Amino acid sequence: MGYKLSNTGFNEYIQQLKERYRLFAPVLESKKGKFAQTDVIAYGEIEKFDDMILESKSYYSPKEIFFPIRETLFYFMKDTIETPKINEKPVIIFIRPCDLNGIRRLDSIFLKNGEEVDFYYLRRRELVKFIMIECLEGFDTCFCVSMNSNIALDYDAVIRVEENVVSLKVVDDKLEAPVLSNTDKVEFEPEFIKENKVKVTIPNVDLVSKETFNNDIWKEYTSRCIACGRCNTSCITCSCYTMQDVKLSDDKSIGERRRVWAGCHVDGFSDMAGGHNFRDKNGERMRYKTMHKVNDFYKRFDEHMCVGCGRCDDVCPEYISFSKCINKLNEIVEEGKNYD
Amino acid sequence: MTNPYLPIPYKILEVRQETDIDYTYKVAYSGQLIGGQFMEISIPGVGEAPISICGFDDKSLEMTIRKVGRLTDQIFSLKKDDTLYMRGPYGNGFDLEKFRGKDVAFIAGGTGLAPVRKTIDYFIRNKDEVKNLEVLIGFKSPSDQLFVDDIKRWSVDNNITVTVDQGDENWTKETGLITKHITKLDLSDVKNKVAVVVGPPIMMKFTTLELIKKGFQEENIWVSFERKMSCGIGKCGHCKIDETYVCLEGPVFNYVKAKTLID
Ligand SMILES: Cc1cc2nc3c(=O)[nH]c(=O)nc-3n(C[C@H](O)[C@H](O)[C@H](O)COP(=O)(O)OP(=O)(O)OC[C@H]3O[C@@H](n4cnc5c(N)ncnc54)[C@H](O)[C@@H]3O)c2cc1C
Ligand code: SF4
Ligand code: SF4
Ligand code: FES
C-alpha cells in the first residue's frame, strides 16, 4: 500500500514502529571520521525522523548491525560452553538500493558458501527488515549502475523523502502501523538512478588470465597503499573475520572466543605459523581484493561482489580509487585479448 | 539451528613423542573420516587451529602437532585423559578411488607426511588394491623424522625411500633433497603413474616441476595445501585463493587445478 505523509506524520510512523522494532539509519557520529576529530556518518539507532542523515552517504555500511565488528561466539566456564544471548527485538534498517544488494552478497557468503550456515550471522539477520531509501542522485564516487546494483526489489517497505513529504510503500504487512490508516493513500513506486558520474567496465571473467594477475598495474599500489584496511571496514560486502580467544580470569577457567573483522589489505591476513605470508606486497593485496570483488565471487554466485557503493574511494587516506582500478584492470584484459 | 562453531570436548587416549617439537595425539572419536581431512582443534581461551587427521580407526583419530605458537605450545601441556576440544572433520581429503588399480608414488616432505600417512598406511595394508606402491619421504635431519615406527613397518616389504637434507655419522639412509631421489621411482610407465606430493610450499613447487620434467601427466599429480584458516567452513575468507576455498574444495587438489591458483 502507498501513502503520502508529512514529516510529522512520518515521524509518528517511526514512533509506532519503534514499539516493535529497533530502527537503524545513517546518523551523525562525532569525531570518528577519516581525519582526526572530524564527524562521520555511520549507522546508528534512531529515536526520531530528524536523526536520519540523508544528504550525504554513510561512511560506514549497515553491515555491522548484524555482523558486528567484534562478536563473542561463546564463553567458556570450566567445562561448559555458553553462547551469549542477543537482543531479539526485531530490527528495521533504512537502506539505499546498493547496500540492500550488498546484503544479498553477505548472505551468499554466510548462508550459502559451503554446506554450513553461519549460526551467528543468521540469528541476527533473521531479525532484520529493510525500508529502502529511494536514491536518484547518488554521490560523487558511486558506480552502482555499472555494477547492476542500482535497482533493488527485495525491500519490505520503501520511502521517497522530499522537502516536506515522505512517500511510503509498504510491502510487508508487518510494517503497517495505525498512523497509516488515517493517511492519504497514493500510488507510489520507487524510481532508481540511471546514470552515475563514475562508470566502470568489468572485464569478462572468461578473459581474465594468469597474465592479468602478473601485470605491472598492481605494482603502483605497492607504493601507494599503506595497508590501513579502511577500504575493507567501510565496504558493505567485505565479510572476512578472524577468531580470537581471550582469557577472562587469571586461573584460565573463564574465557571467550570472539570473531573480529579482518581485512585482506591488512598485515597478517594470510600469515601462517612458520612465518609464511602469501601476499607480502600491498599491490598484491589490492589485486587480491579487486579480483574477489569483480571476478572470483561471480564464479561462485553469478553476480559480482562489489555493488559500487564507492565507500572504499571515500575512505582511502591515500586517495586510491577502486573504480579507476577496475577500469585499468579492464584495459589490460582488453589489451591481452588483442595479443592472442 | 545448529551452531557449527561450537567445539566439542574429546578425551585424549595417548600422547606419543615423535621429535622434540612434534607430538602425536590419539583422541577418542567415532564417525566417518577420510585421510587428509582436518579438524579445528582448540583449547578454550587460548586459540583454535586446523590440524590434519593423520590416522584413525573406528574409535579414535590421531593428529601430529608441531609446536610453533600460542595454541600448539599449550597443547603440549596436555596429557593422556585430558580434554581436547575439536570440531570437524573438514575438507575433502584423499579419495582412495583416485589411486585404486594405479601405479602410485607418495612423496612427502616433513610434516607433510601427516596428512598422507593414513592413505599410505591403507595401501600398504591393502597392496592388492594398487598396481604398484612407492613412498619417498624427506626430512631436514635425522632428528626431524616423524612416524619412525610406521616407516620401519612400511619398509619391510615395500619400496620406501627416506632421505634427509643433512645426515649425521649414524645416518645410513639417503641424503639430499627429495627432488634428487625422484629417479629412484619406477618410471617405466611414467605416463600412467600417479603421484601425491605433500610438504612445505617450496618442496611441493620444485617436486611437482621435477615430476613433470620426468614425464608425469599433470592430471596424475595430487597435492595438499596449507593456508591460514579461521573457520574451516567457507566463511572467514582467509583460505581463499581466487574463487577457490581451500577449506571447502581442498586441501587436496589435482595439479591441473592447483597450478592455476594464484595467492
Ligand atoms: C589444512 C591444514 C592442516 C594442518 N595440519 C597440521 C598438522 O597436521 N600438524 C601441525 O602441526 N600443523 C598443521 N597445520 C598448521 C597449524 O594449523 C599451525 O601450525 C597452527 O595454526 C599454529 O597455531 P598456533 O596458535 O600454535 O600458532 P600461532 O600462535 O598462531 O603462531 C603462529 C605465528 O607465530 C609465528 N611463528 C610460529 N612459528 C614460527 C616459526 N617456526 N618461525 C617463524 N615464525 C613462527 C608466525 O608469525 C606465525 O604466524 C595445518 C594447517 C592447515 C591449514
Ligand atoms: S569494493 Fe568499494 S565500491 Fe565495491 S562494495 Fe566495497 S566499498 Fe563499495
Ligand atoms: S587501498 Fe587505501 S583504504 Fe585500502 S588499505 Fe590501502 S591505503 Fe588503506
Ligand atoms: S577457513 Fe575460513 S573460509 Fe576457509
XYZ file of C-alpha atoms and ligand atoms in Angstrom:
676
model
C 0.000 0.000 0.000
C 1.261 3.523 -0.798
C 0.979 6.546 1.485
C 1.857 10.213 1.481
C 2.933 11.583 4.863
C 4.041 14.923 6.208
C 7.354 14.931 8.075
C 5.427 14.901 11.337
C 3.271 12.067 10.082
C 6.322 10.057 9.103
C 7.903 10.722 12.470
C 4.773 9.380 14.083
C 5.049 6.272 11.897
C 8.625 5.858 13.162
C 7.448 6.173 16.751
C 4.851 3.474 16.193
C 7.390 1.163 14.553
C 9.731 1.757 17.472
C 7.330 -0.019 19.780
C 8.003 -3.238 17.922
C 11.396 -2.638 16.271
C 14.817 -1.138 16.809
C 15.344 1.311 13.961
C 18.746 1.903 12.368
C 19.613 4.626 9.878
C 22.573 6.825 8.928
C 23.246 9.227 11.819
C 25.968 11.705 12.683
C 28.706 10.354 14.930
C 31.096 12.932 16.240
C 34.870 12.678 15.959
C 35.139 9.297 14.270
C 35.968 10.500 10.770
C 38.799 9.893 8.315
C 40.796 12.757 9.752
C 41.261 13.301 13.454
C 38.372 15.000 15.221
C 36.051 15.086 12.216
C 32.457 13.914 12.325
C 31.298 10.934 10.392
C 28.024 9.457 9.217
C 27.515 5.897 10.382
C 24.590 3.612 11.067
C 23.094 4.073 14.496
C 19.804 3.584 16.291
C 17.395 6.461 15.741
C 14.822 7.971 18.064
C 13.113 10.229 15.551
C 12.969 11.064 11.857
C 15.241 14.087 12.394
C 18.107 11.822 13.460
C 18.378 10.402 9.952
C 21.067 11.944 7.745
C 20.124 11.585 4.110
C 22.003 14.350 2.334
C 25.337 12.504 2.375
C 26.462 8.913 2.068
C 27.182 6.990 5.254
C 30.908 6.481 5.759
C 30.327 3.025 7.208
C 27.910 0.481 5.808
C 24.998 -1.008 7.765
C 26.592 -4.485 7.886
C 27.777 -4.096 11.480
C 24.172 -4.170 12.703
C 24.042 -7.925 12.092
C 27.735 -8.706 11.524
C 29.316 -6.860 14.469
C 32.929 -5.645 14.319
C 33.642 -7.908 17.262
C 31.289 -10.666 18.342
C 31.546 -13.139 21.201
C 30.866 -16.620 19.863
C 30.801 -18.261 23.287
C 32.071 -18.114 26.838
C 33.989 -20.941 28.459
C 33.456 -21.570 32.140
C 35.390 -24.551 33.427
C 33.829 -27.322 31.350
C 30.796 -25.534 29.999
C 30.420 -23.549 26.816
C 27.756 -20.891 26.646
C 26.578 -18.946 23.631
C 25.608 -15.403 24.623
C 22.049 -14.242 24.187
C 21.356 -11.393 21.825
C 18.743 -8.668 21.820
C 15.901 -10.362 19.976
C 13.798 -7.276 19.372
C 13.363 -7.115 15.579
C 15.309 -4.529 13.599
C 14.485 -2.193 10.750
C 17.313 -0.793 8.660
C 16.814 2.242 6.423
C 18.990 1.376 3.471
C 19.910 2.506 -0.050
C 19.472 0.109 -3.005
C 23.222 -0.552 -3.457
C 23.585 -1.631 0.182
C 20.453 -3.755 0.012
C 22.033 -5.568 -2.923
C 25.255 -5.790 -0.922
C 23.458 -7.636 1.842
C 22.488 -10.337 -0.610
C 26.265 -10.805 -1.177
C 26.848 -11.161 2.555
C 24.002 -13.687 2.695
C 25.732 -15.678 -0.047
C 28.942 -15.997 1.972
C 27.439 -16.608 5.392
C 24.483 -18.741 4.398
C 25.375 -20.387 1.079
C 29.146 -20.788 0.812
C 29.815 -24.399 1.754
C 27.317 -26.652 3.478
C 27.271 -24.956 6.862
C 25.068 -21.999 7.735
C 26.661 -19.324 9.909
C 24.690 -19.526 13.140
C 25.730 -16.110 14.462
C 25.012 -14.268 11.230
C 21.660 -15.949 10.674
C 20.277 -15.331 14.139
C 20.834 -11.569 13.795
C 19.980 -11.411 10.109
C 16.594 -13.078 10.655
C 15.565 -10.166 12.865
C 16.050 -7.588 10.110
C 13.580 -5.885 7.809
C 14.574 -3.249 5.273
C 12.989 0.072 4.464
C 14.678 1.185 1.278
C 15.525 4.838 0.749
C 14.922 5.868 -2.855
C 18.208 7.147 -4.267
C 18.047 9.082 -7.538
C 21.136 11.293 -7.420
C 23.844 9.158 -5.866
C 27.121 10.745 -4.775
C 30.442 11.619 -6.409
C 32.120 8.221 -6.087
C 29.126 5.919 -6.680
C 29.138 3.483 -9.604
C 26.156 1.293 -8.741
C 24.695 1.493 -12.256
C 27.809 -0.120 -13.765
C 27.577 -2.859 -11.132
C 23.871 -3.519 -11.824
C 23.099 -2.779 -8.201
C 21.215 0.500 -8.623
C 17.936 -1.418 -8.634
C 16.843 -3.407 -5.599
C 13.448 -5.001 -5.239
C 13.697 -7.142 -2.128
C 12.697 -4.371 0.304
C 9.977 -4.658 2.940
C 8.997 -1.022 2.507
C 10.399 1.930 0.560
C 10.391 5.683 1.077
C 10.905 8.770 -1.054
C 11.929 11.752 1.040
C 11.151 15.189 -0.405
C 11.110 18.705 1.073
C 8.007 18.314 3.229
C 6.580 14.964 2.236
C 7.561 11.386 2.627
C 6.067 8.834 0.242
C 5.920 5.314 1.588
C 5.130 1.943 0.081
C 4.663 -0.953 2.470
C 5.220 -4.431 1.068
C 5.440 -6.431 4.291
C 2.168 -6.099 6.227
C 4.098 -6.176 9.489
C 5.324 -2.676 8.658
C 1.819 -1.244 8.532
C 1.049 0.969 11.539
C -2.067 2.702 12.985
C -0.986 6.170 11.792
C -1.160 4.965 8.195
C -4.903 4.255 8.320
C -5.739 7.980 8.521
C -3.152 8.938 5.920
C -3.619 9.815 2.236
C -3.340 6.705 0.110
C -1.403 7.165 -3.122
C 0.193 5.040 -5.785
C 3.904 5.134 -5.113
C 6.577 3.122 -6.896
C 10.240 3.925 -6.281
C 12.475 5.006 -9.124
C 16.124 4.199 -9.470
C 19.217 6.112 -10.509
C 20.003 5.585 -14.194
C 23.476 7.053 -14.508
C 26.410 7.800 -12.186
C 29.222 10.260 -12.791
C 31.628 7.366 -12.351
C 31.375 4.434 -14.725
C 33.340 1.219 -14.751
C 33.668 -1.641 -17.184
C 34.127 -5.048 -15.634
C 36.286 -7.345 -17.717
C 34.665 -10.563 -18.862
C 35.586 -13.231 -16.315
C 36.494 -15.656 -19.087
C 39.169 -13.298 -20.372
C 40.950 -12.781 -17.062
C 44.135 -14.848 -17.208
C 47.315 -15.544 -15.309
C 48.878 -12.579 -17.151
C 46.253 -10.310 -15.589
C 47.471 -11.353 -12.155
C 51.109 -10.730 -13.002
C 50.533 -7.406 -14.772
C 52.514 -4.348 -13.681
C 49.398 -2.293 -12.821
C 49.340 -3.823 -9.338
C 52.847 -2.546 -8.562
C 51.646 1.049 -8.329
C 49.563 0.106 -5.300
C 52.545 -1.389 -3.511
C 53.957 2.111 -3.121
C 50.628 3.896 -2.614
C 48.580 1.647 -0.306
C 49.507 1.810 3.372
C 47.546 -1.348 4.308
C 45.294 0.513 6.736
C 42.290 -1.649 5.809
C 39.749 1.191 5.770
C 38.534 0.071 2.351
C 37.721 -3.304 3.913
C 35.975 -1.995 7.024
C 33.796 0.507 5.187
C 32.775 -1.948 2.446
C 29.241 -3.312 2.558
C 30.390 -6.640 1.100
C 33.675 -7.380 2.917
C 32.847 -10.347 5.144
C 36.162 -11.761 6.380
C 36.920 -12.284 10.045
C 39.479 -13.848 12.378
C 38.983 -15.875 15.548
C 40.360 -14.542 18.799
C 40.472 -16.336 22.149
C 40.649 -14.291 25.332
C 41.082 -15.328 28.952
C 38.809 -13.502 31.335
C 40.206 -14.817 34.613
C 43.723 -15.349 35.946
C 43.277 -19.048 36.633
C 42.332 -19.603 32.954
C 38.983 -21.136 33.878
C 36.908 -18.414 32.218
C 37.472 -17.296 28.674
C 35.767 -16.327 25.487
C 36.128 -16.927 21.773
C 35.340 -13.986 19.537
C 35.424 -13.207 15.913
C 36.642 -9.833 14.724
C 36.546 -8.256 11.270
C 39.633 -8.964 9.187
C 40.759 -7.184 6.019
C 42.815 -8.626 3.168
C 44.754 -5.328 2.906
C 45.964 -5.555 6.486
C 49.241 -7.220 7.586
C 48.786 -10.734 8.896
C 45.677 -11.647 6.890
C 47.354 -14.664 5.298
C 50.162 -15.314 7.831
C 50.701 -18.934 8.732
C 52.706 -20.444 11.545
C 56.306 -20.626 10.442
C 56.279 -17.052 9.223
C 54.873 -17.839 5.773
C 52.827 -14.979 4.307
C 51.255 -15.165 0.880
C 50.765 -11.521 -0.119
C 53.634 -9.533 1.244
C 53.283 -6.539 -1.062
C 50.333 -4.181 -0.761
C 49.923 -4.244 -4.543
C 49.288 -7.987 -4.342
C 46.629 -7.330 -1.729
C 44.977 -4.741 -3.996
C 44.995 -7.349 -6.767
C 43.513 -9.968 -4.413
C 40.709 -7.675 -3.251
C 39.947 -6.442 -6.750
C 39.697 -9.942 -8.173
C 37.459 -11.061 -5.313
C 35.121 -8.113 -5.818
C 34.831 -8.216 -9.606
C 35.839 -11.717 -10.702
C 36.134 -14.572 -8.185
C 32.852 -14.122 -6.311
C 30.995 -14.028 -9.641
C 32.248 -17.516 -10.455
C 30.574 -18.888 -7.326
C 27.406 -16.810 -7.132
C 26.704 -15.425 -10.638
C 26.854 -11.803 -9.575
C 29.776 -9.560 -8.746
C 30.544 -8.942 -5.115
C 31.164 -5.198 -5.448
C 27.971 -3.142 -5.600
C 29.683 0.144 -6.485
C 28.817 1.998 -3.288
C 32.107 3.873 -3.657
C 32.867 3.874 0.068
C 36.353 2.431 -0.473
C 37.170 5.527 -2.548
C 35.634 7.837 0.068
C 37.652 6.453 2.969
C 41.106 5.793 1.475
C 43.655 8.170 3.059
C 45.927 7.674 0.038
C 43.190 8.633 -2.444
C 43.306 5.249 -4.143
C 40.272 4.885 -6.382
C 38.786 1.435 -6.746
C 36.677 2.426 -9.739
C 39.820 3.649 -11.554
C 41.488 0.370 -10.639
C 38.630 -1.648 -12.150
C 38.889 0.368 -15.359
C 42.650 -0.191 -15.509
C 42.054 -3.885 -14.998
C 39.617 -3.853 -17.887
C 42.167 -2.084 -20.095
C 44.844 -4.700 -19.530
C 42.396 -7.529 -20.100
C 41.275 -5.885 -23.350
C 44.902 -5.401 -24.415
C 45.632 -9.040 -23.607
C 42.790 -10.016 -25.903
C 44.450 -8.226 -28.810
C 47.707 -10.109 -28.345
C 46.097 -13.523 -28.730
C 19.534 -24.101 14.417
C 22.862 -25.969 14.731
C 25.959 -23.998 15.564
C 28.952 -25.294 13.591
C 31.381 -23.158 15.615
C 30.838 -24.953 18.920
C 33.889 -27.018 19.881
C 33.185 -30.453 21.328
C 35.257 -31.995 24.142
C 37.074 -35.264 23.362
C 39.270 -37.422 25.554
C 42.967 -37.830 24.811
C 43.785 -41.564 24.831
C 47.509 -41.407 24.217
C 50.319 -38.920 23.611
C 53.394 -40.051 21.664
C 56.562 -38.063 21.146
C 57.816 -38.017 17.545
C 60.562 -35.368 17.801
C 61.454 -32.574 20.221
C 58.727 -30.414 18.714
C 56.221 -32.894 17.244
C 53.810 -34.996 19.302
C 51.073 -37.337 18.148
C 47.750 -37.200 19.986
C 45.310 -40.075 19.871
C 41.789 -38.916 20.676
C 38.595 -40.914 21.268
C 36.405 -40.323 18.216
C 33.894 -42.216 16.147
C 32.490 -41.005 12.869
C 33.194 -41.037 9.136
C 36.682 -39.753 8.265
C 38.835 -39.567 5.157
C 42.636 -39.401 5.317
C 43.812 -35.866 4.537
C 40.799 -34.155 6.110
C 41.433 -31.836 9.046
C 39.910 -30.892 12.382
C 39.732 -27.468 14.003
C 41.232 -28.173 17.417
C 41.221 -25.776 20.320
C 41.941 -25.009 23.926
C 39.292 -22.657 25.289
C 40.688 -19.202 25.898
C 43.912 -19.951 24.034
C 43.037 -20.474 20.400
C 41.924 -22.695 17.587
C 43.852 -24.193 14.634
C 43.399 -26.583 11.715
C 45.291 -29.874 12.169
C 45.367 -32.804 9.735
C 43.972 -36.151 10.704
C 46.981 -38.460 10.306
C 45.341 -41.713 11.316
C 42.046 -43.164 12.519
C 40.086 -46.296 13.282
C 36.510 -46.892 14.448
C 37.100 -45.496 17.907
C 39.873 -42.941 17.622
C 41.731 -40.479 15.451
C 45.331 -39.283 15.518
C 46.876 -35.899 14.887
C 50.545 -34.978 14.882
C 51.091 -31.458 16.100
C 54.165 -29.286 15.782
C 54.850 -26.768 18.490
C 55.044 -23.401 16.725
C 52.982 -20.858 18.622
C 50.349 -19.827 21.098
C 47.938 -22.735 20.806
C 50.350 -25.520 19.892
C 52.608 -24.602 22.863
C 49.651 -25.089 25.192
C 48.608 -28.338 23.517
C 51.989 -29.722 24.564
C 50.983 -29.493 28.224
C 48.010 -31.810 27.615
C 48.350 -35.406 28.800
C 46.534 -38.707 28.484
C 42.945 -38.427 29.808
C 42.902 -34.625 29.381
C 40.278 -32.974 27.194
C 40.926 -31.641 23.705
C 38.231 -29.566 22.015
C 37.554 -30.195 18.327
C 35.092 -29.531 15.544
C 35.130 -31.098 12.103
C 36.069 -33.037 10.068
C 36.579 -30.508 7.273
C 37.952 -30.598 3.739
C 37.880 -33.218 1.011
C 40.806 -35.497 1.927
C 42.353 -38.127 -0.348
C 39.763 -40.077 -2.302
C 41.057 -43.673 -2.391
C 39.230 -44.263 -5.688
C 41.696 -41.935 -7.399
C 44.507 -44.381 -6.600
C 42.923 -47.816 -6.799
C 44.422 -50.007 -9.536
C 47.151 -47.443 -10.229
C 50.923 -47.269 -10.001
C 51.231 -44.717 -7.165
C 54.100 -42.791 -5.581
C 53.613 -40.852 -2.349
C 56.155 -38.071 -1.918
C 56.122 -36.278 1.434
C 58.309 -33.616 2.997
C 58.491 -33.128 6.785
C 55.135 -32.557 8.485
C 53.571 -33.066 5.049
C 53.763 -36.759 5.879
C 50.965 -36.315 8.446
C 48.077 -35.676 6.025
C 49.080 -38.615 3.745
C 50.093 -41.065 6.477
C 46.680 -42.709 6.709
C 46.382 -43.107 2.934
C 49.881 -44.593 2.627
C 49.135 -46.950 5.504
C 45.876 -48.051 3.907
C 47.550 -49.071 0.670
C 50.462 -50.731 2.485
C 47.859 -52.894 4.240
C 45.828 -53.390 1.064
C 48.564 -53.669 -1.527
C 46.438 -55.695 -3.887
C 44.299 -52.570 -4.420
C 47.133 -50.768 -6.216
C 49.288 -51.847 -9.142
C 52.476 -50.553 -7.561
C 53.229 -48.517 -4.439
C 56.269 -46.401 -3.703
C 56.953 -43.886 -0.956
C 59.583 -41.145 -0.923
C 59.957 -39.200 2.313
C 62.278 -36.321 3.128
C 63.187 -34.733 6.472
C 65.555 -31.895 7.325
C 67.744 -34.048 9.573
C 67.627 -37.447 11.297
C 66.207 -35.862 14.452
C 63.265 -34.435 12.457
C 61.960 -37.871 11.459
C 58.269 -38.491 12.110
C 56.404 -41.809 12.386
C 59.644 -43.808 12.676
C 57.797 -46.997 13.686
C 55.402 -46.735 10.765
C 58.214 -46.195 8.319
C 60.056 -49.222 9.707
C 56.949 -51.364 9.293
C 56.198 -49.983 5.819
C 59.801 -50.633 4.712
C 59.676 -54.375 5.374
C 58.354 -55.396 2.012
C 57.971 -52.157 0.086
C 59.891 -49.615 -1.896
C 60.276 -46.834 0.709
C 62.998 -44.196 0.335
C 63.853 -41.922 3.256
C 66.233 -39.012 2.766
C 67.479 -36.157 4.948
C 68.881 -32.832 3.782
C 71.779 -33.252 6.147
C 72.757 -36.601 7.692
C 74.956 -37.347 10.709
C 77.541 -40.070 11.414
C 74.838 -42.634 12.312
C 72.692 -41.989 9.241
C 72.548 -44.962 6.882
C 69.696 -43.957 4.572
C 69.728 -41.406 1.743
C 70.805 -37.779 1.879
C 69.943 -34.807 -0.308
C 66.708 -33.076 -1.299
C 63.656 -35.110 -2.294
C 63.901 -33.925 -5.879
C 67.256 -35.694 -6.211
C 65.666 -39.062 -5.465
C 62.756 -38.990 -7.885
C 64.841 -41.108 -10.267
C 64.676 -43.917 -7.706
C 60.984 -44.322 -8.516
C 59.956 -46.852 -11.128
C 59.376 -44.559 -14.095
C 58.887 -47.309 -16.708
C 55.250 -46.299 -17.260
C 55.532 -42.678 -16.138
C 52.671 -41.514 -18.383
C 50.243 -43.511 -16.249
C 51.978 -43.133 -12.900
C 50.153 -41.247 -10.156
C 51.992 -39.045 -7.627
C 50.836 -37.482 -4.360
C 53.047 -34.597 -3.245
C 52.647 -33.037 0.201
C 55.028 -30.794 2.101
C 56.098 -27.187 2.584
C 55.134 -24.877 -0.323
C 58.684 -24.699 -1.677
C 59.057 -28.509 -1.644
C 55.735 -29.009 -3.443
C 56.670 -26.448 -6.083
C 60.024 -27.957 -7.013
C 58.879 -31.563 -6.675
C 55.902 -31.145 -8.988
C 58.066 -29.307 -11.549
C 60.588 -32.153 -11.426
C 57.853 -34.786 -11.835
C 56.520 -33.052 -14.913
C 60.045 -32.857 -16.317
C 60.340 -36.596 -15.799
C 57.190 -37.172 -17.842
C 54.349 -37.298 -15.295
C 50.980 -36.123 -16.623
C 49.631 -33.087 -14.752
C 46.283 -34.763 -14.109
C 48.075 -37.635 -12.363
C 49.613 -35.403 -9.690
C 47.829 -34.598 -6.406
C 48.871 -32.044 -3.788
C 47.570 -30.875 -0.410
C 47.621 -27.186 0.540
C 48.003 -25.374 3.840
C 46.655 -21.864 4.212
C 45.664 -19.676 7.099
C 42.227 -20.785 8.269
C 39.924 -19.360 10.917
C 36.676 -21.212 10.277
C 37.118 -24.323 8.115
C 33.589 -23.846 6.740
C 33.856 -21.258 3.967
C 33.018 -18.086 5.898
C 36.112 -16.353 7.302
C 37.770 -15.832 3.893
C 41.357 -16.467 4.987
C 41.946 -19.627 2.954
C 40.502 -18.276 -0.296
C 42.688 -18.390 -3.415
C 40.940 -16.945 -6.487
C 37.398 -18.378 -6.405
C 38.569 -21.465 -4.512
C 38.204 -22.021 -0.773
C 40.936 -24.398 0.421
C 38.812 -25.456 3.409
C 35.870 -26.416 1.192
C 37.285 -27.589 -2.146
C 40.671 -28.641 -0.703
C 43.017 -29.092 0.961
C 43.663 -31.846 -1.618
C 43.805 -30.608 -5.198
C 44.662 -32.112 -8.535
C 47.689 -30.368 -10.013
C 45.700 -29.230 -13.070
C 43.643 -27.088 -10.675
C 46.425 -26.355 -8.189
C 48.719 -24.827 -10.804
C 46.088 -22.213 -11.712
C 45.682 -20.996 -8.127
C 47.469 -17.702 -7.558
C 47.548 -16.491 -3.966
C 44.682 -27.884 6.381
C 45.773 -27.700 7.419
C 46.319 -28.807 8.030
C 47.323 -28.662 9.010
N 47.808 -29.777 9.586
C 48.740 -29.653 10.563
C 49.232 -30.813 11.238
O 48.848 -31.946 10.956
N 50.158 -30.622 12.212
C 50.625 -29.384 12.555
O 51.472 -29.295 13.457
N 50.189 -28.278 11.941
C 49.251 -28.376 10.939
N 48.789 -27.245 10.328
C 49.358 -25.945 10.726
C 48.734 -25.473 12.019
O 47.410 -25.099 11.767
C 49.517 -24.280 12.610
O 50.782 -24.699 12.973
C 48.795 -23.718 13.814
O 47.723 -22.917 13.369
C 49.682 -22.878 14.702
O 48.858 -22.336 15.710
P 49.457 -21.641 16.997
O 48.353 -20.943 17.689
O 50.236 -22.621 17.806
O 50.457 -20.664 16.395
P 50.354 -19.087 16.434
O 50.434 -18.570 17.817
O 49.303 -18.667 15.544
O 51.765 -18.843 15.848
C 51.953 -18.751 14.541
C 52.678 -17.461 14.287
O 53.881 -17.432 15.055
C 54.951 -17.196 14.239
N 55.743 -18.413 14.161
C 55.409 -19.580 14.682
N 56.310 -20.493 14.412
C 57.265 -19.895 13.724
C 58.492 -20.336 13.161
N 58.874 -21.596 13.232
N 59.232 -19.434 12.510
C 58.836 -18.152 12.420
N 57.691 -17.704 12.925
C 56.913 -18.551 13.571
C 54.415 -16.790 12.934
O 54.352 -15.382 12.859
C 53.054 -17.361 12.867
O 52.133 -16.559 12.181
C 47.798 -27.367 9.351
C 47.261 -26.257 8.728
C 46.257 -26.396 7.759
C 45.689 -25.191 7.100
S 34.525 -2.619 -3.110
Fe 34.223 -0.429 -2.704
S 32.580 0.163 -4.132
Fe 32.563 -2.067 -4.060
S 31.034 -2.574 -2.483
Fe 33.045 -2.483 -1.436
S 33.253 -0.365 -0.680
Fe 31.559 -0.403 -2.197
S 43.594 0.902 -0.527
Fe 43.523 2.777 0.750
S 41.970 2.313 2.325
Fe 42.572 0.357 1.424
S 44.231 -0.415 2.739
Fe 45.224 0.690 1.038
S 45.511 2.777 1.829
Fe 44.007 1.798 3.213
S 38.989 -21.408 6.554
Fe 37.500 -19.840 6.700
S 36.867 -19.683 4.615
Fe 38.213 -21.391 4.557
